[in-house]
Structure formats: structure tokens, C-alpha cells
């Protein structure tokens, strides 16, 4: 091989290595910044551990009394909902008024503040506290009602390679993962809400999964039927047109033509 050719090849390989190293460092820096931002959010929210909630609620022995007293209202039987209800939402909103709540899937990495901006672009590249980062935020579609009162509430999040944000949604291709993690919890100013997952599938960008307005019950029924028919998991649950649906959306990892969605119905 001629010395000139060898020099060109060596230069090319060095350039490729330098660019690859730069991209890797930039990605790791972005991940680290995202981890720090969401660790800060968890600290501010101060959501108690489920075990702590259950411990607080253990009944204590009361001495026998001759006179009957009015029983106190029983607390919610769902410890995850109780934990979210105890979070410090106002403290998060002091940092960013776009924060509308918190979203969590117990047993997964998904436990993040939920924000809503004036468009569906800003939080693709900004964390919950508005720091610029490729990690982005978990955010509600700007067309949806922040109080989850709409028929279909859409929430977006990146599928990060380090398993953060909405990366865990990809595991809902497996029935056993669904059985281990069947619910999504969200909270806002009105309290905590549990949703039961009923469908997971690859959706077209212009498909019914991304409908936010429904003019009649026929369109709602089409939305429900399409989700169930496309789903790769089976639960037996069939929402009604009077229910409230939560659609979680992330990348498929197979290009930009479709998205991976997980849908759940409010219990």
C-alpha cells in the first residue's frame, strides 16, 4: 500500500473515531443532565415510599368503649394513589408553572413530573424545569385538558437508550410484563387517578390513537375498537364511550413513520 493512501486511511479513521467519541460524550452529558433534573424533581415532590404509606395506615388497637362512636372514613385501599396524593405538587409548580401533575408506573423507571406546554415541540428538547436537554420531559398534548377530563388524554415521552423516560413502554409487547405492571397512575390538583392498561401497539402518526376531539360516540367506538384490534397484548378489558382513556406515546426505535402507544382506561 502506498504511503499516501495509508495516510489518508489513517486520517479518515481518526476523524471517524473523534466524531464518534464526541457524539458519545455529548449523549452521556445529556443523560447525566436529565438524571440530575429528575432526581431534583423527585426530591422536591417528596413522594413517600409505598411501604411508608402502608405503615402509617396500619390500624391500632382501640380500647373497648361502651358508647358507640361514628367510624372514621376508610382511607383509599390503593397505596400508590395515596403516595401520589401526598406529593408536594405546589413546590414543583413554583419551579415551573407548566407542571400539571405526576405520572408513574409502579415497578418501572417511569415516575416523572408531567408538564403541558403551549405546543408539542418545546418539551421534546427541554426537561421539566426548562433546561435544554435531549432527554426532554414527559408532557401532555397541548390539545388535551390538563384535568384529564377529555375522552382521550395523550402523553408523550422519549424512549431513551439508558432506559429512562418512556423507554419502559416497549416492554408492553409481552403479556407477562403487563401482568406485573398493569396500571398507570397520574395525579393533578384534584387528586390521584389509576388507569388500567388494556392495549399496546404500533400506531400511525395520523391514526385514531392521536385523536383529541371526538364529535360523536361512533368515532369514540371506532377509537376503542381500533386500539384493541391492533394491540399485541390481551386483557379482556373493553372501555366504553363514557370512559376516560390515557394514551402514552413514545418512539418505536424503527424509524419515524410510527409510534409505540400504550393505552389505559381510568378505573
mmCIF file of C-alpha atoms in Angstrom:
data_model
loop_
_atom_site.group_PDB
_atom_site.id
_atom_site.type_symbol
_atom_site.label_atom_id
_atom_site.label_comp_id
_atom_site.label_asym_id
_atom_site.label_seq_id
_atom_site.Cartn_x
_atom_site.Cartn_y
_atom_site.Cartn_z
ATOM 1 C CA UNK A 1 0.000 0.000 0.000
ATOM 2 C CA UNK A 2 1.338 3.433 -0.945
ATOM 3 C CA UNK A 3 2.274 5.745 1.949
ATOM 4 C CA UNK A 4 -0.132 8.420 0.698
ATOM 5 C CA UNK A 5 -3.085 6.006 0.725
ATOM 6 C CA UNK A 6 -2.122 4.744 4.173
ATOM 7 C CA UNK A 7 -2.037 8.334 5.447
ATOM 8 C CA UNK A 8 -5.482 9.098 4.006
ATOM 9 C CA UNK A 9 -6.980 5.952 5.560
ATOM 10 C CA UNK A 10 -5.394 6.731 8.914
ATOM 11 C CA UNK A 11 -6.708 10.294 8.791
ATOM 12 C CA UNK A 12 -10.196 9.051 7.900
ATOM 13 C CA UNK A 13 -10.255 6.511 10.741
ATOM 14 C CA UNK A 14 -9.011 9.110 13.206
ATOM 15 C CA UNK A 15 -11.752 11.514 12.125
ATOM 16 C CA UNK A 16 -14.425 8.817 12.494
ATOM 17 C CA UNK A 17 -13.148 7.957 15.968
ATOM 18 C CA UNK A 18 -13.084 11.620 17.013
ATOM 19 C CA UNK A 19 -16.644 12.241 15.816
ATOM 20 C CA UNK A 20 -17.906 9.047 17.474
ATOM 21 C CA UNK A 21 -16.197 9.958 20.744
ATOM 22 C CA UNK A 22 -17.706 13.453 20.617
ATOM 23 C CA UNK A 23 -21.208 12.088 19.998
ATOM 24 C CA UNK A 24 -20.841 9.585 22.842
ATOM 25 C CA UNK A 25 -19.649 12.242 25.292
ATOM 26 C CA UNK A 26 -22.483 14.562 24.264
ATOM 27 C CA UNK A 27 -25.051 11.797 24.761
ATOM 28 C CA UNK A 28 -23.653 10.862 28.169
ATOM 29 C CA UNK A 29 -23.628 14.516 29.218
ATOM 30 C CA UNK A 30 -27.264 14.880 28.158
ATOM 31 C CA UNK A 31 -28.255 11.739 30.049
ATOM 32 C CA UNK A 32 -26.446 12.938 33.165
ATOM 33 C CA UNK A 33 -28.157 16.340 32.987
ATOM 34 C CA UNK A 34 -31.513 14.603 32.604
ATOM 35 C CA UNK A 35 -30.846 12.291 35.543
ATOM 36 C CA UNK A 36 -29.949 15.266 37.717
ATOM 37 C CA UNK A 37 -33.051 17.216 36.679
ATOM 38 C CA UNK A 38 -35.405 14.361 37.501
ATOM 39 C CA UNK A 39 -33.597 13.463 40.715
ATOM 40 C CA UNK A 40 -34.224 17.065 41.741
ATOM 41 C CA UNK A 41 -37.900 16.716 40.800
ATOM 42 C CA UNK A 42 -38.265 13.600 42.959
ATOM 43 C CA UNK A 43 -36.627 15.376 45.882
ATOM 44 C CA UNK A 44 -38.929 18.380 45.558
ATOM 45 C CA UNK A 45 -42.063 16.260 45.116
ATOM 46 C CA UNK A 46 -41.204 14.246 48.245
ATOM 47 C CA UNK A 47 -43.429 11.309 47.271
ATOM 48 C CA UNK A 48 -43.397 8.837 50.181
ATOM 49 C CA UNK A 49 -42.435 5.234 49.640
ATOM 50 C CA UNK A 50 -45.422 2.911 49.398
ATOM 51 C CA UNK A 51 -44.170 0.969 52.430
ATOM 52 C CA UNK A 52 -44.236 4.201 54.450
ATOM 53 C CA UNK A 53 -47.813 4.895 53.399
ATOM 54 C CA UNK A 54 -48.891 1.395 54.344
ATOM 55 C CA UNK A 55 -47.119 1.650 57.702
ATOM 56 C CA UNK A 56 -48.858 4.897 58.536
ATOM 57 C CA UNK A 57 -52.215 3.322 57.784
ATOM 58 C CA UNK A 58 -51.846 0.253 59.958
ATOM 59 C CA UNK A 59 -54.839 0.183 62.365
ATOM 60 C CA UNK A 60 -54.114 0.497 66.047
ATOM 61 C CA UNK A 61 -55.905 -1.301 68.843
ATOM 62 C CA UNK A 62 -58.579 0.839 70.441
ATOM 63 C CA UNK A 63 -59.873 0.182 73.954
ATOM 64 C CA UNK A 64 -63.415 -1.113 74.185
ATOM 65 C CA UNK A 65 -65.907 1.645 74.821
ATOM 66 C CA UNK A 66 -69.447 1.256 75.944
ATOM 67 C CA UNK A 67 -70.714 4.079 73.756
ATOM 68 C CA UNK A 68 -70.536 3.774 70.003
ATOM 69 C CA UNK A 69 -68.793 6.490 68.028
ATOM 70 C CA UNK A 70 -69.014 7.390 64.366
ATOM 71 C CA UNK A 71 -66.435 5.399 62.351
ATOM 72 C CA UNK A 72 -63.839 7.459 60.502
ATOM 73 C CA UNK A 73 -63.897 7.267 56.691
ATOM 74 C CA UNK A 74 -61.708 4.437 55.439
ATOM 75 C CA UNK A 75 -58.618 5.594 53.531
ATOM 76 C CA UNK A 76 -58.105 4.604 49.909
ATOM 77 C CA UNK A 77 -57.097 0.959 49.595
ATOM 78 C CA UNK A 78 -54.596 1.800 46.851
ATOM 79 C CA UNK A 79 -51.217 2.676 48.414
ATOM 80 C CA UNK A 80 -49.767 4.037 45.163
ATOM 81 C CA UNK A 81 -52.625 6.507 44.773
ATOM 82 C CA UNK A 82 -52.202 7.522 48.403
ATOM 83 C CA UNK A 83 -48.487 8.116 47.918
ATOM 84 C CA UNK A 84 -49.107 10.374 44.924
ATOM 85 C CA UNK A 85 -51.787 12.291 46.801
ATOM 86 C CA UNK A 86 -49.173 13.175 49.424
ATOM 87 C CA UNK A 87 -46.683 14.622 46.927
ATOM 88 C CA UNK A 88 -45.816 18.330 47.010
ATOM 89 C CA UNK A 89 -47.251 19.418 43.666
ATOM 90 C CA UNK A 90 -47.253 23.154 44.511
ATOM 91 C CA UNK A 91 -43.496 23.007 45.156
ATOM 92 C CA UNK A 92 -42.924 21.629 41.639
ATOM 93 C CA UNK A 93 -45.191 24.307 40.184
ATOM 94 C CA UNK A 94 -43.122 27.001 41.887
ATOM 95 C CA UNK A 95 -40.186 25.826 39.759
ATOM 96 C CA UNK A 96 -42.265 25.562 36.572
ATOM 97 C CA UNK A 97 -45.900 26.589 36.273
ATOM 98 C CA UNK A 98 -46.260 24.181 33.321
ATOM 99 C CA UNK A 99 -46.190 21.245 35.765
ATOM 100 C CA UNK A 100 -49.704 19.795 35.963
ATOM 101 C CA UNK A 101 -49.041 16.598 37.902
ATOM 102 C CA UNK A 102 -47.021 13.409 38.167
ATOM 103 C CA UNK A 103 -47.117 10.129 36.239
ATOM 104 C CA UNK A 104 -45.869 6.750 37.434
ATOM 105 C CA UNK A 105 -45.972 3.058 36.569
ATOM 106 C CA UNK A 106 -45.021 1.140 39.740
ATOM 107 C CA UNK A 107 -42.063 -1.192 39.358
ATOM 108 C CA UNK A 108 -40.642 0.634 36.320
ATOM 109 C CA UNK A 109 -38.404 3.646 35.731
ATOM 110 C CA UNK A 110 -41.471 5.727 34.873
ATOM 111 C CA UNK A 111 -42.025 8.200 37.716
ATOM 112 C CA UNK A 112 -41.810 11.777 36.495
ATOM 113 C CA UNK A 113 -43.394 15.200 36.710
ATOM 114 C CA UNK A 114 -45.989 15.746 34.000
ATOM 115 C CA UNK A 115 -45.935 19.054 32.148
ATOM 116 C CA UNK A 116 -48.036 20.705 29.457
ATOM 117 C CA UNK A 117 -46.759 23.461 27.191
ATOM 118 C CA UNK A 118 -48.374 25.673 24.590
ATOM 119 C CA UNK A 119 -47.128 23.399 21.791
ATOM 120 C CA UNK A 120 -45.930 19.812 21.365
ATOM 121 C CA UNK A 121 -42.346 20.732 20.476
ATOM 122 C CA UNK A 122 -40.778 22.592 23.394
ATOM 123 C CA UNK A 123 -40.634 19.708 25.870
ATOM 124 C CA UNK A 124 -39.094 17.393 23.311
ATOM 125 C CA UNK A 125 -35.825 19.211 23.986
ATOM 126 C CA UNK A 126 -36.325 20.621 27.491
ATOM 127 C CA UNK A 127 -36.571 18.934 30.874
ATOM 128 C CA UNK A 128 -39.396 19.518 33.353
ATOM 129 C CA UNK A 129 -37.565 22.583 34.752
ATOM 130 C CA UNK A 130 -36.992 24.046 31.260
ATOM 131 C CA UNK A 131 -33.328 23.113 30.961
ATOM 132 C CA UNK A 132 -32.253 22.342 27.393
ATOM 133 C CA UNK A 133 -31.674 18.583 27.044
ATOM 134 C CA UNK A 134 -32.260 15.814 24.503
ATOM 135 C CA UNK A 135 -33.881 13.839 27.328
ATOM 136 C CA UNK A 136 -36.870 16.173 27.202
ATOM 137 C CA UNK A 137 -39.846 15.797 29.525
ATOM 138 C CA UNK A 138 -42.978 13.730 29.925
ATOM 139 C CA UNK A 139 -45.623 16.079 28.573
ATOM 140 C CA UNK A 140 -49.327 16.154 27.821
ATOM 141 C CA UNK A 141 -50.537 17.016 24.328
ATOM 142 C CA UNK A 142 -51.298 20.740 24.265
ATOM 143 C CA UNK A 143 -54.743 19.996 22.795
ATOM 144 C CA UNK A 144 -55.825 17.932 25.807
ATOM 145 C CA UNK A 145 -57.497 19.106 29.011
ATOM 146 C CA UNK A 146 -54.997 19.332 31.861
ATOM 147 C CA UNK A 147 -57.577 17.900 34.276
ATOM 148 C CA UNK A 148 -57.785 14.593 32.323
ATOM 149 C CA UNK A 149 -61.482 15.199 31.674
ATOM 150 C CA UNK A 150 -61.250 14.512 27.940
ATOM 151 C CA UNK A 151 -62.110 11.181 26.363
ATOM 152 C CA UNK A 152 -58.516 10.642 25.182
ATOM 153 C CA UNK A 153 -55.621 12.258 27.048
ATOM 154 C CA UNK A 154 -52.314 11.895 25.164
ATOM 155 C CA UNK A 155 -48.949 11.952 26.946
ATOM 156 C CA UNK A 156 -45.565 11.880 25.185
ATOM 157 C CA UNK A 157 -42.068 10.887 26.268
ATOM 158 C CA UNK A 158 -38.782 9.895 24.650
ATOM 159 C CA UNK A 159 -37.579 6.302 24.519
ATOM 160 C CA UNK A 160 -34.075 6.839 25.906
ATOM 161 C CA UNK A 161 -31.325 4.277 25.376
ATOM 162 C CA UNK A 162 -30.454 4.294 29.082
ATOM 163 C CA UNK A 163 -33.956 3.093 29.991
ATOM 164 C CA UNK A 164 -35.228 6.436 31.254
ATOM 165 C CA UNK A 165 -38.331 8.453 30.356
ATOM 166 C CA UNK A 166 -40.832 6.282 28.396
ATOM 167 C CA UNK A 167 -38.343 3.544 27.428
ATOM 168 C CA UNK A 168 -40.129 1.014 29.662
ATOM 169 C CA UNK A 169 -43.240 1.176 27.467
ATOM 170 C CA UNK A 170 -41.519 -1.056 24.906
ATOM 171 C CA UNK A 171 -41.848 -3.972 27.348
ATOM 172 C CA UNK A 172 -45.633 -3.968 26.978
ATOM 173 C CA UNK A 173 -45.154 -6.192 23.953
ATOM 174 C CA UNK A 174 -45.025 -9.032 26.483
ATOM 175 C CA UNK A 175 -48.054 -10.309 28.352
ATOM 176 C CA UNK A 176 -46.074 -11.154 31.492
ATOM 177 C CA UNK A 177 -44.785 -7.575 31.747
ATOM 178 C CA UNK A 178 -48.362 -6.332 31.541
ATOM 179 C CA UNK A 179 -49.403 -8.702 34.314
ATOM 180 C CA UNK A 180 -46.583 -7.414 36.528
ATOM 181 C CA UNK A 181 -47.262 -3.742 35.730
ATOM 182 C CA UNK A 182 -50.966 -3.391 34.856
ATOM 183 C CA UNK A 183 -51.624 0.174 35.985
ATOM 184 C CA UNK A 184 -50.600 3.748 35.284
ATOM 185 C CA UNK A 185 -51.030 6.400 37.962
ATOM 186 C CA UNK A 186 -51.387 10.106 37.361
ATOM 187 C CA UNK A 187 -52.040 12.911 39.774
ATOM 188 C CA UNK A 188 -53.039 16.531 39.458
ATOM 189 C CA UNK A 189 -54.544 19.203 41.685
ATOM 190 C CA UNK A 190 -57.749 17.166 42.062
ATOM 191 C CA UNK A 191 -56.007 14.009 43.308
ATOM 192 C CA UNK A 192 -54.582 10.721 42.067
ATOM 193 C CA UNK A 193 -56.121 8.530 39.377
ATOM 194 C CA UNK A 194 -55.392 4.925 38.449
ATOM 195 C CA UNK A 195 -55.666 3.685 34.860
ATOM 196 C CA UNK A 196 -55.831 0.020 33.829
ATOM 197 C CA UNK A 197 -53.754 -0.792 30.727
ATOM 198 C CA UNK A 198 -55.780 -2.525 28.018
ATOM 199 C CA UNK A 199 -53.830 -2.100 24.746
ATOM 200 C CA UNK A 200 -50.311 -1.645 23.357
ATOM 201 C CA UNK A 201 -49.458 -1.341 19.679
ATOM 202 C CA UNK A 202 -47.582 0.454 16.916
ATOM 203 C CA UNK A 203 -49.669 3.405 15.773
ATOM 204 C CA UNK A 204 -49.614 5.545 12.656
ATOM 205 C CA UNK A 205 -48.917 9.221 13.299
ATOM 206 C CA UNK A 206 -52.285 10.093 11.771
ATOM 207 C CA UNK A 207 -54.110 7.179 13.420
ATOM 208 C CA UNK A 208 -57.007 7.343 15.854
ATOM 209 C CA UNK A 209 -54.627 6.997 18.822
ATOM 210 C CA UNK A 210 -53.808 10.692 18.411
ATOM 211 C CA UNK A 211 -57.386 11.944 18.193
ATOM 212 C CA UNK A 212 -58.060 14.551 20.871
ATOM 213 C CA UNK A 213 -61.542 15.645 19.799
ATOM 214 C CA UNK A 214 -64.494 13.338 19.203
ATOM 215 C CA UNK A 215 -67.663 14.676 17.612
ATOM 216 C CA UNK A 216 -69.847 11.690 18.430
ATOM 217 C CA UNK A 217 -69.941 8.276 20.092
ATOM 218 C CA UNK A 218 -69.400 6.448 16.797
ATOM 219 C CA UNK A 219 -65.928 7.951 16.488
ATOM 220 C CA UNK A 220 -65.199 7.067 20.117
ATOM 221 C CA UNK A 221 -66.262 3.477 19.449
ATOM 222 C CA UNK A 222 -64.004 3.330 16.374
ATOM 223 C CA UNK A 223 -61.133 4.624 18.502
ATOM 224 C CA UNK A 224 -61.674 1.891 21.121
ATOM 225 C CA UNK A 225 -62.126 -0.910 18.583
ATOM 226 C CA UNK A 226 -59.037 0.054 16.589
ATOM 227 C CA UNK A 227 -56.847 0.120 19.687
ATOM 228 C CA UNK A 228 -57.991 -3.319 20.815
ATOM 229 C CA UNK A 229 -57.682 -4.848 17.335
ATOM 230 C CA UNK A 230 -54.118 -3.549 16.871
ATOM 231 C CA UNK A 231 -52.991 -4.447 20.379
ATOM 232 C CA UNK A 232 -50.290 -7.095 20.842
ATOM 233 C CA UNK A 233 -51.469 -7.752 24.405
ATOM 234 C CA UNK A 234 -54.832 -9.022 25.583
ATOM 235 C CA UNK A 235 -56.579 -8.055 28.812
ATOM 236 C CA UNK A 236 -60.246 -8.683 28.097
ATOM 237 C CA UNK A 237 -60.996 -5.093 29.095
ATOM 238 C CA UNK A 238 -63.145 -3.073 26.702
ATOM 239 C CA UNK A 239 -63.578 0.629 27.532
ATOM 240 C CA UNK A 240 -66.902 2.328 26.899
ATOM 241 C CA UNK A 241 -67.570 5.634 25.180
ATOM 242 C CA UNK A 242 -68.182 7.157 28.625
ATOM 243 C CA UNK A 243 -64.742 6.242 29.976
ATOM 244 C CA UNK A 244 -61.574 8.326 30.111
ATOM 245 C CA UNK A 245 -58.612 6.952 28.147
ATOM 246 C CA UNK A 246 -54.913 7.651 28.691
ATOM 247 C CA UNK A 247 -52.664 7.201 25.637
ATOM 248 C CA UNK A 248 -48.922 7.046 26.328
ATOM 249 C CA UNK A 249 -46.790 7.608 23.226
ATOM 250 C CA UNK A 250 -43.089 7.062 22.529
ATOM 251 C CA UNK A 251 -40.744 6.149 19.682
ATOM 252 C CA UNK A 252 -40.690 2.640 18.237
ATOM 253 C CA UNK A 253 -36.963 2.532 17.570
ATOM 254 C CA UNK A 254 -37.821 1.567 13.971
ATOM 255 C CA UNK A 255 -37.930 4.985 12.334
ATOM 256 C CA UNK A 256 -40.248 7.986 12.355
ATOM 257 C CA UNK A 257 -43.306 6.700 10.483
ATOM 258 C CA UNK A 258 -44.996 5.164 13.527
ATOM 259 C CA UNK A 259 -45.058 5.437 17.319
ATOM 260 C CA UNK A 260 -45.452 2.891 20.102
ATOM 261 C CA UNK A 261 -48.520 3.565 22.237
ATOM 262 C CA UNK A 262 -49.848 2.086 25.456
ATOM 263 C CA UNK A 263 -53.468 2.810 26.288
ATOM 264 C CA UNK A 264 -55.214 2.600 29.649
ATOM 265 C CA UNK A 265 -58.701 3.285 30.957
ATOM 266 C CA UNK A 266 -59.451 5.195 34.146
ATOM 267 C CA UNK A 267 -60.651 2.911 36.915
#
